[in-house]
XYZ file of N, CA and C in Angstrom:
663
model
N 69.953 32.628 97.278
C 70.108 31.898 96.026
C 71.185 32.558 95.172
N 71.977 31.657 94.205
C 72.754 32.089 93.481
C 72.082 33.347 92.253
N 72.569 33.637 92.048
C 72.380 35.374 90.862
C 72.545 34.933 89.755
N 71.579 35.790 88.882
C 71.209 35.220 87.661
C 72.590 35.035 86.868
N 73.268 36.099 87.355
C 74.991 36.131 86.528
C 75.409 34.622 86.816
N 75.819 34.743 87.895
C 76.349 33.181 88.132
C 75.701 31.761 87.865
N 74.818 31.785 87.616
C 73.808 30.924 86.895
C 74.227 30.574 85.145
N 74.129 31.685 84.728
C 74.474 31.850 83.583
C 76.032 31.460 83.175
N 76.487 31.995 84.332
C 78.062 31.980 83.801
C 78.372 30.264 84.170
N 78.006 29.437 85.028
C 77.647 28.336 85.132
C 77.282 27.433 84.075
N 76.471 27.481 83.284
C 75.762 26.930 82.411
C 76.862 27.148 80.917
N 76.983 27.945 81.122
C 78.223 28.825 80.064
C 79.922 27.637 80.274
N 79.683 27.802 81.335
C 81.130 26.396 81.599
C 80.865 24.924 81.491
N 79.839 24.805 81.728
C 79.424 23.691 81.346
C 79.046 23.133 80.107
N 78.729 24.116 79.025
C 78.665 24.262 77.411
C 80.030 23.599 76.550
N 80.910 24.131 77.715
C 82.487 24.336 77.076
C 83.131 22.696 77.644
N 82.280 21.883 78.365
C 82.888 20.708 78.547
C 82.839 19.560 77.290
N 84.239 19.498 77.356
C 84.040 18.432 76.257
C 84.345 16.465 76.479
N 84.687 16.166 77.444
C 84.831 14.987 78.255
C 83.622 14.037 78.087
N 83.658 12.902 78.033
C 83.012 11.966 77.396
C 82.521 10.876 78.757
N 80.774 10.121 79.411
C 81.338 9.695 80.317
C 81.826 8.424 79.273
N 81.805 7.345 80.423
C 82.507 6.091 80.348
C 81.551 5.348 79.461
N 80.215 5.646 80.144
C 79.081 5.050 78.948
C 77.788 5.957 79.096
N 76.676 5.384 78.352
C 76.082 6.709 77.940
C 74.756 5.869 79.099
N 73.595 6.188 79.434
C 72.580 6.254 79.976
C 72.014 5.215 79.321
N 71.795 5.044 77.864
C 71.622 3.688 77.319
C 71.741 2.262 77.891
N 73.259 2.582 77.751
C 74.090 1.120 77.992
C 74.443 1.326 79.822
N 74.112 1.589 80.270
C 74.560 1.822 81.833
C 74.420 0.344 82.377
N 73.272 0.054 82.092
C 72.301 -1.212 82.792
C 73.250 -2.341 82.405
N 73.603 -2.117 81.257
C 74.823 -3.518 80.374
C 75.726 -3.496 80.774
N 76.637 -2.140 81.238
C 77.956 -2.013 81.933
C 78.138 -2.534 83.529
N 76.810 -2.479 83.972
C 77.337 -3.113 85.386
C 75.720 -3.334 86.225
N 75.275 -4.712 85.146
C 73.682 -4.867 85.924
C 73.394 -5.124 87.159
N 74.687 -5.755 88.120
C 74.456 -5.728 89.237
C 74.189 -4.512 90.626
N 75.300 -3.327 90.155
C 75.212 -2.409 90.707
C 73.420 -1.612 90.281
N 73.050 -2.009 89.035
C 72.130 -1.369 88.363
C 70.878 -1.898 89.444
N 70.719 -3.175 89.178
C 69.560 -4.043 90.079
C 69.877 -3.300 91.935
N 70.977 -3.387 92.252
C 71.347 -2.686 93.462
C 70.701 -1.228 93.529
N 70.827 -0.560 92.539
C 70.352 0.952 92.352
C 68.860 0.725 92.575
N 68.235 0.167 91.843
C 66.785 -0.046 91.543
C 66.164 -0.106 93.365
N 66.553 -1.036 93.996
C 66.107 -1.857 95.093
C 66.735 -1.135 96.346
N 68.071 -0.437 96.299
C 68.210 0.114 97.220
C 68.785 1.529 97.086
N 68.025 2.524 96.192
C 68.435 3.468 95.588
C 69.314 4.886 96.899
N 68.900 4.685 98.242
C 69.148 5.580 98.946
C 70.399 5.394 99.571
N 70.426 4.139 99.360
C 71.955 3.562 100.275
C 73.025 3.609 98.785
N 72.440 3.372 97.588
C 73.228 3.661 96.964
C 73.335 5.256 96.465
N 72.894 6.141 96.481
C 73.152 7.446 96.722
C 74.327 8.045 97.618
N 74.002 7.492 98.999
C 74.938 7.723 99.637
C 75.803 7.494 99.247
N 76.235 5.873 99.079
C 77.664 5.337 98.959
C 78.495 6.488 97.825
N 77.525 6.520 96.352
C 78.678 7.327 95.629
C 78.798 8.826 95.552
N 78.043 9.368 96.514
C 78.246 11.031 96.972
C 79.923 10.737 98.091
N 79.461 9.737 98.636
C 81.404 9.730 99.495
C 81.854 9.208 98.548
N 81.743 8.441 98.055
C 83.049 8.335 96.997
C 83.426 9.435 95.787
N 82.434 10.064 94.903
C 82.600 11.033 95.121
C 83.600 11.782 95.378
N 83.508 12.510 96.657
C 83.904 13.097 97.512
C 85.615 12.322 98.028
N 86.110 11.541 97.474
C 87.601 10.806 97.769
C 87.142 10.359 98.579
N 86.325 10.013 99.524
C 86.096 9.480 100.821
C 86.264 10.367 101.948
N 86.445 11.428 101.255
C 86.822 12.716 102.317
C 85.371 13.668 102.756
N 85.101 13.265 103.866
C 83.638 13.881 104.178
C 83.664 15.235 104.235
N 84.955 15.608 105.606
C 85.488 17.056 105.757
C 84.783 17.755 103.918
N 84.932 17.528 103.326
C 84.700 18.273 102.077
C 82.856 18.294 101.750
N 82.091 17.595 102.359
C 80.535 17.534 101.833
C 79.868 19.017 102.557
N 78.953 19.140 101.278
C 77.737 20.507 102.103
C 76.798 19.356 101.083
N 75.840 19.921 101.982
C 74.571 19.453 101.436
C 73.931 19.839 100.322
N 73.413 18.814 99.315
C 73.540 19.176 98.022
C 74.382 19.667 97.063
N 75.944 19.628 98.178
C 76.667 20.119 96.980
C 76.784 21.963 96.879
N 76.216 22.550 97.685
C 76.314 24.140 98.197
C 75.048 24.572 96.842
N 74.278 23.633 95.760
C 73.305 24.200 95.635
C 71.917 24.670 95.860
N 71.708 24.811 97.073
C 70.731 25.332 97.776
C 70.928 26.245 98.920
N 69.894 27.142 99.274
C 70.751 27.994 100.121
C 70.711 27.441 101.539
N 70.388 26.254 101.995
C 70.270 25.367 103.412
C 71.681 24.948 102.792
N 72.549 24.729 101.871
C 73.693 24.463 102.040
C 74.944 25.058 102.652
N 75.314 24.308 103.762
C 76.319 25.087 104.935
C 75.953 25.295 105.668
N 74.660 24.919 106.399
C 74.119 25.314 107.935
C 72.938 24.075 107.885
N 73.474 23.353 108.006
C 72.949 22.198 107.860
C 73.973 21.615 109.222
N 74.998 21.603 109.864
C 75.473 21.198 110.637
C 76.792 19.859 109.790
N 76.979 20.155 108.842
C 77.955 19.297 107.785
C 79.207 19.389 108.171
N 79.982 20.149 109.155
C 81.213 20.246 109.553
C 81.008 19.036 111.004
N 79.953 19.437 110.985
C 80.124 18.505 112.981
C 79.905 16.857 112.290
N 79.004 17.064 112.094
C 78.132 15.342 111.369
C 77.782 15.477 109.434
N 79.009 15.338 109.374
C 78.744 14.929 107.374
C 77.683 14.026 107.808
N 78.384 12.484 107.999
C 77.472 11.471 107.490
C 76.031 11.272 107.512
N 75.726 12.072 108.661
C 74.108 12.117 108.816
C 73.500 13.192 108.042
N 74.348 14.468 107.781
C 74.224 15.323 106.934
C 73.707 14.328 105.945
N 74.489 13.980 105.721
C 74.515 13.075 104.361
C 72.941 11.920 103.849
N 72.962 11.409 105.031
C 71.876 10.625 105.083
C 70.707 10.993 105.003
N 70.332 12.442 105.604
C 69.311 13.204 105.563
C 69.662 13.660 104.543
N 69.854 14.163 104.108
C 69.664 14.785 102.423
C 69.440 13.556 101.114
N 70.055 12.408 101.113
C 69.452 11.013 100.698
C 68.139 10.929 100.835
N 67.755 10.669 102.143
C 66.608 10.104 102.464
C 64.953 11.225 101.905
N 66.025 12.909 102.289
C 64.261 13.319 102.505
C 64.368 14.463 100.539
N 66.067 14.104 100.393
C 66.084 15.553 98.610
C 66.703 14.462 98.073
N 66.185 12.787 97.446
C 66.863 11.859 97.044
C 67.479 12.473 95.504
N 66.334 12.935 94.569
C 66.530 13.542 93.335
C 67.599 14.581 93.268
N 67.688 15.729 94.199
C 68.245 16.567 94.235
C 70.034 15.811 94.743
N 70.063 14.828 95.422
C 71.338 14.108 96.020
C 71.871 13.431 94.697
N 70.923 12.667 94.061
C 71.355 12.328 92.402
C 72.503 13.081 91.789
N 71.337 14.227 91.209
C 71.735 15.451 90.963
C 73.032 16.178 90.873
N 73.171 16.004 92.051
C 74.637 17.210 92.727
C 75.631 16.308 92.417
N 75.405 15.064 93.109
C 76.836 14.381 92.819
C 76.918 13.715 91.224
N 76.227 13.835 90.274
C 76.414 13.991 88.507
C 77.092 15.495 88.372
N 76.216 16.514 89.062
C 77.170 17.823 88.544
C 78.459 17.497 89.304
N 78.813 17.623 90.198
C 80.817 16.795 90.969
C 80.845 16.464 89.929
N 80.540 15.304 89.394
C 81.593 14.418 88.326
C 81.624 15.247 87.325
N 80.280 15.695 86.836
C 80.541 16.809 85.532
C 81.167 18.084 85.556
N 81.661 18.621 86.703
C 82.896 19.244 87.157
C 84.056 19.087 87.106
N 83.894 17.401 88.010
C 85.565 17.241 88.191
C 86.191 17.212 86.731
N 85.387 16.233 85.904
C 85.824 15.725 84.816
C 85.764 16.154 83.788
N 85.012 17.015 83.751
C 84.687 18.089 82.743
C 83.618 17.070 81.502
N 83.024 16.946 82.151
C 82.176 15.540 81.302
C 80.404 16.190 80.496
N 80.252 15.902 79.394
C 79.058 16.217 78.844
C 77.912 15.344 78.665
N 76.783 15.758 78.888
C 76.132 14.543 78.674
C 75.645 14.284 77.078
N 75.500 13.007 76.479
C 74.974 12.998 75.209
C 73.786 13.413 74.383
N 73.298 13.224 73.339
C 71.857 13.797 73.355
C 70.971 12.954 73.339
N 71.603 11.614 73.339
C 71.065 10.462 74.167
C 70.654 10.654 75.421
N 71.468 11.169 76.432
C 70.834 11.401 77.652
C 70.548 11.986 77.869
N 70.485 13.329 77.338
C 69.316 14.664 77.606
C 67.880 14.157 76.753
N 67.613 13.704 76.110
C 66.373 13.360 75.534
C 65.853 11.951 76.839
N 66.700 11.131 77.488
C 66.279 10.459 78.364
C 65.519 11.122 79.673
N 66.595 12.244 79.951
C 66.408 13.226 80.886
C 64.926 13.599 80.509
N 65.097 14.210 80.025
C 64.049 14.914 79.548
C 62.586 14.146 79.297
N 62.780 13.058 78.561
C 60.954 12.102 79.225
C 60.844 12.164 79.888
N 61.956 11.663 80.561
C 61.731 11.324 82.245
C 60.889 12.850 82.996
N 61.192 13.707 82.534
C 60.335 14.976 83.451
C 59.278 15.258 82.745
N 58.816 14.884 81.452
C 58.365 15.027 80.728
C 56.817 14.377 81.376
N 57.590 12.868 81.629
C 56.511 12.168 82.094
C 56.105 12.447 83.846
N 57.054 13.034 84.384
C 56.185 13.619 85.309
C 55.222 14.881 85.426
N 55.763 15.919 84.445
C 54.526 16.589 84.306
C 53.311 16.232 83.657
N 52.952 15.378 82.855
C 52.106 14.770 81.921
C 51.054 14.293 83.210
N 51.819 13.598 83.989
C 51.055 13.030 85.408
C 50.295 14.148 86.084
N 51.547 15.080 86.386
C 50.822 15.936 86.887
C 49.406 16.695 86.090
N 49.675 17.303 85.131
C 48.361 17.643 84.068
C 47.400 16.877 84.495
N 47.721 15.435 84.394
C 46.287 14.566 84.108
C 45.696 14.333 85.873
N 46.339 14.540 86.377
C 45.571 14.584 88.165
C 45.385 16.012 88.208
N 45.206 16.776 87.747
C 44.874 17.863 87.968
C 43.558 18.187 87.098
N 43.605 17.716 85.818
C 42.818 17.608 85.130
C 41.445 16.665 85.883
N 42.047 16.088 86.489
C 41.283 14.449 86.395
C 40.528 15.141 88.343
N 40.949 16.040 89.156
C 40.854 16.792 89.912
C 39.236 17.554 89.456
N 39.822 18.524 88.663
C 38.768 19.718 88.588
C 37.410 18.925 87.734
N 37.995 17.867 87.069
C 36.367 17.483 85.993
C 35.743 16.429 87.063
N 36.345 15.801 88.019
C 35.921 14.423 88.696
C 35.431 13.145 87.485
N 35.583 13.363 86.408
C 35.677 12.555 85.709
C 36.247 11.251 85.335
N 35.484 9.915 85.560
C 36.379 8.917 86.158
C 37.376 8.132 85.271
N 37.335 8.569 83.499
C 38.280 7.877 82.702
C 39.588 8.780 82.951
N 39.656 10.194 83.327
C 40.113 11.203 83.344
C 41.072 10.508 84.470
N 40.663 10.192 85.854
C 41.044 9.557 86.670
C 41.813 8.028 86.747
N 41.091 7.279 85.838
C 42.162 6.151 85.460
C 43.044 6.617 84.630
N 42.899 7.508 83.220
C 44.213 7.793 82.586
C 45.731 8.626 83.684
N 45.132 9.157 84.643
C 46.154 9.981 85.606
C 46.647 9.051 86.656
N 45.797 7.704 86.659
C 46.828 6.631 87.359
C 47.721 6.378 86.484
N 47.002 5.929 85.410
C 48.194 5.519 84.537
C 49.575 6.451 83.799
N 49.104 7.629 83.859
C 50.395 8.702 83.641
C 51.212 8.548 84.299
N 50.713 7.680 85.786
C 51.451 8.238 87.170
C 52.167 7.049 87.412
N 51.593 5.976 86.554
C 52.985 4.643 86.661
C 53.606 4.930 86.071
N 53.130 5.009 84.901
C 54.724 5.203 83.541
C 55.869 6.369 84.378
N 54.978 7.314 85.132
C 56.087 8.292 85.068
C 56.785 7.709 86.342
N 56.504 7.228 87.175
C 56.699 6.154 88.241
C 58.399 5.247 87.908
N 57.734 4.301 86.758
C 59.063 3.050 86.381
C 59.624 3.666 85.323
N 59.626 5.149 84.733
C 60.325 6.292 83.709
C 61.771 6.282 85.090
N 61.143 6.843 85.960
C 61.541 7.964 87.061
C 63.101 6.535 87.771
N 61.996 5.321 88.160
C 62.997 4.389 88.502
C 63.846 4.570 87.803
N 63.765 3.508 86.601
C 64.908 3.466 85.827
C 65.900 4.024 85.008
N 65.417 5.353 85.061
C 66.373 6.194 84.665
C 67.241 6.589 85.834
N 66.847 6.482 87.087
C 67.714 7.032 88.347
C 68.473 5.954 88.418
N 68.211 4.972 88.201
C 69.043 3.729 88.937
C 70.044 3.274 87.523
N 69.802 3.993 86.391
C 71.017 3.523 85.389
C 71.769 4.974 85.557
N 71.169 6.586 85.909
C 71.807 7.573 86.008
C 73.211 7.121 87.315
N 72.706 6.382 88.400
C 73.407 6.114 89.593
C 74.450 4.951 88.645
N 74.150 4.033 87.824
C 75.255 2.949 87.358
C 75.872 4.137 87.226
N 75.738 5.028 85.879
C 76.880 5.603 84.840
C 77.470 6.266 85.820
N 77.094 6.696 86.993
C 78.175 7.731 88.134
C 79.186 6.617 88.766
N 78.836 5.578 88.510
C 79.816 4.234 89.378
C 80.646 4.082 88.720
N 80.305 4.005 87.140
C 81.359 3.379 85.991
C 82.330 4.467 85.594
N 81.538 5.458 85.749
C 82.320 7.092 85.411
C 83.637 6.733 87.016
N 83.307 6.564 88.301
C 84.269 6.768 89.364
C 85.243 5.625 89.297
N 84.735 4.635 88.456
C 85.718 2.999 88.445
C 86.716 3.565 87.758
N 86.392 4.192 86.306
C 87.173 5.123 85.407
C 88.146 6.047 86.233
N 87.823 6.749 86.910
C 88.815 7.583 87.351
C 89.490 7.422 88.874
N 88.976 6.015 89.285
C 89.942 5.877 90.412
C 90.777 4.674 90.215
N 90.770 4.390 88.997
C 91.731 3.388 88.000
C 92.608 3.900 87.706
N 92.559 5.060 86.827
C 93.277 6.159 86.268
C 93.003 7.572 86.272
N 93.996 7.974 87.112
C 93.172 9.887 87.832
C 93.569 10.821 86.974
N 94.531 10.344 86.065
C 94.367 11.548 85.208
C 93.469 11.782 84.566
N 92.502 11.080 84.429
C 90.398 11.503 83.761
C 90.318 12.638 84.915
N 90.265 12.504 86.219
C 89.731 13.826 87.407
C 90.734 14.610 87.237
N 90.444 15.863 88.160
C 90.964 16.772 88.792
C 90.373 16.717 90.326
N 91.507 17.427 91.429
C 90.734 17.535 92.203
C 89.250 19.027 92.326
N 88.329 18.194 92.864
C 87.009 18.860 92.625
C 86.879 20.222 93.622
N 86.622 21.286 93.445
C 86.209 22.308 94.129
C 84.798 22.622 94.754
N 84.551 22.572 95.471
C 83.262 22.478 95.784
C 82.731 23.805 95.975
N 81.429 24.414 95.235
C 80.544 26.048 95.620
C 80.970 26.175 97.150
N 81.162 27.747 97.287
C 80.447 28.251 98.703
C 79.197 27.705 98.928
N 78.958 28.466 99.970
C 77.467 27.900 100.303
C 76.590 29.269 100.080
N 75.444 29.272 99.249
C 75.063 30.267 98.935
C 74.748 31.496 100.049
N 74.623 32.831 99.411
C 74.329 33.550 100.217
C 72.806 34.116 100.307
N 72.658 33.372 101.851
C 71.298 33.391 102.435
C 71.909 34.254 104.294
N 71.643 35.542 104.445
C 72.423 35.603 106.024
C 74.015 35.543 105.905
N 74.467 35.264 107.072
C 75.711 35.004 107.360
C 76.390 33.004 107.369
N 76.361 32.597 106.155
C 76.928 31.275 106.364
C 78.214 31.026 106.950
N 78.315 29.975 107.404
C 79.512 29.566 107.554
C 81.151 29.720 106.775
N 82.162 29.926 107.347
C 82.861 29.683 106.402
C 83.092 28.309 105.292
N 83.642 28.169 104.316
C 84.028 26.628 103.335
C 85.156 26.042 103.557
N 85.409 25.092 103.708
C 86.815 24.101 103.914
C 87.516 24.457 102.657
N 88.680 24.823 102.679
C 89.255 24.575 101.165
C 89.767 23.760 100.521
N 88.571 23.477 99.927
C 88.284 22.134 99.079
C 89.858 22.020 98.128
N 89.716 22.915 97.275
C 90.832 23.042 96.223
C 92.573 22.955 96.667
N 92.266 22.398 98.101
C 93.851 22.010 98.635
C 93.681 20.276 98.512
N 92.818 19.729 98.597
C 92.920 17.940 98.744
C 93.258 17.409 97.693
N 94.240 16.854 97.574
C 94.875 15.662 96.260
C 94.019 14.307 96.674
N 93.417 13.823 95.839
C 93.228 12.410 96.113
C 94.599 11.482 96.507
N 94.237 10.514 97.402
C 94.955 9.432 97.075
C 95.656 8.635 96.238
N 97.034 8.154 95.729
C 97.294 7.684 95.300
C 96.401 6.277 94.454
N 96.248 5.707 94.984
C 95.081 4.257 95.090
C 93.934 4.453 95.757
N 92.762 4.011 95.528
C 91.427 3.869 96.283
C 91.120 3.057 96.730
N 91.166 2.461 98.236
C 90.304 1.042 98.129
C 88.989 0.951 97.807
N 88.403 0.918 96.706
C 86.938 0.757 96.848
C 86.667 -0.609 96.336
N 86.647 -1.178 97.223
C 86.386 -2.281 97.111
C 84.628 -2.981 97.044
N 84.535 -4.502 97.388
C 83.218 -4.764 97.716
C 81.972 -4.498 96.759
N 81.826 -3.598 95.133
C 80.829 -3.074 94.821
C 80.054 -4.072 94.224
N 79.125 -4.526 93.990
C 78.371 -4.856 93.558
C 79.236 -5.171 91.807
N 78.904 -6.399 90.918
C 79.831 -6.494 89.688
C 79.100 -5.743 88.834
């Protein structure tokens, strides 16, 4: 795992971003309800799609999660990205979210509002609340105890949806933004892969220029 220094010094660069996204967590759903309804219904395929895009379309460049975990880089990501890829979707969906918001909040040097940290933040809010109340609702066997911890466990349930699936819009509208006009990015550097053993060596990320133009075509309006 990364060291408390680098953690810190991390968090410390990220303080200092001052970049704005395109829209805030609010309005995501208004900026592009189709991709949004797409997020909702097929949240894993849309994960994928914008971790490669993302990524320029350049796989050669993916570790899993993004090199924050220490299974990042021996995961087999040089031979097979895409399945790399798919497996980390399918079985660390939250954590795949995640990584590719920090990319953009890297590349772009982008902050989030206090609009969306207070969103953020129910949102986990209401999953521990769930948790409490099944745990609670556990040790007393108490059966109102037990319906209130279903019900913690929806809210935190359609909290959890819809905040992932407007977090996934604003990463679409944030990449429409900058593969329109690239002077919003830089090209992105991607972590080593932590030190756990002897990892692999890293591709060097910090040599790839994007493309002139992107085709990204096809998205959802």
């Amino acid at each position: 795992m990364a060291s408390k220094q680098q953690k810190y010094a991390k968090l410390e660069a990220h303080s200092g971003y001052t970049g704005l996204w395109k829209t805030d967590l609010s309005n995501a759903c208004i900026a592009s309800p189709g991709f949004c309804c797409t997020s909702i219904f097929c949240s894993w395929c849309v994960s994928y799609h914008l971790r490669k895009r993302a990524l320029h379309n350049d796989m050669t460049r993916y570790l899993c999660c993004n090199g924050d975990w220490p299974c990042s880089g021996r995961c087999g990501e040089q031979s097979c990205p895409e399945f790399c890829l798919c497996t980390e979707v399918f079985f660390c969906f939250p954590q795949s979210v995640a990584s590719t918001r920090w990319m953009l909040q890297d590349e772009m040097r982008l902050q989030n509002t206090e609009c969306d940290n207070c969103i953020i933040g129910t949102m986990f809010a209401a999953q521990y609340l769930a948790c409490l109340c099944w745990i609670a609702a556990c040790i007393s066997g108490n059966d109102i105890l037990n319906d209130l911890a279903i019900l913690a466990d929806n809210i935190a349930d359609i909290l959890w949806c819809s905040v992932c699936a407007c977090m996934q819009t604003q990463h679409k509208v944030q990449m429409d933004e900058r593969d329109t006009n690239p002077a919003v990015g830089m090209p992105y550097a991607a972590p080593l892969p932590q030190a756990m053993g002897a990892p692999p060596p890293a591709p060097a990320y910090n040599t790839y220029t994007p493309p002139a133009q992107q085709g990204f075509g096809g998205y959802p309006p």
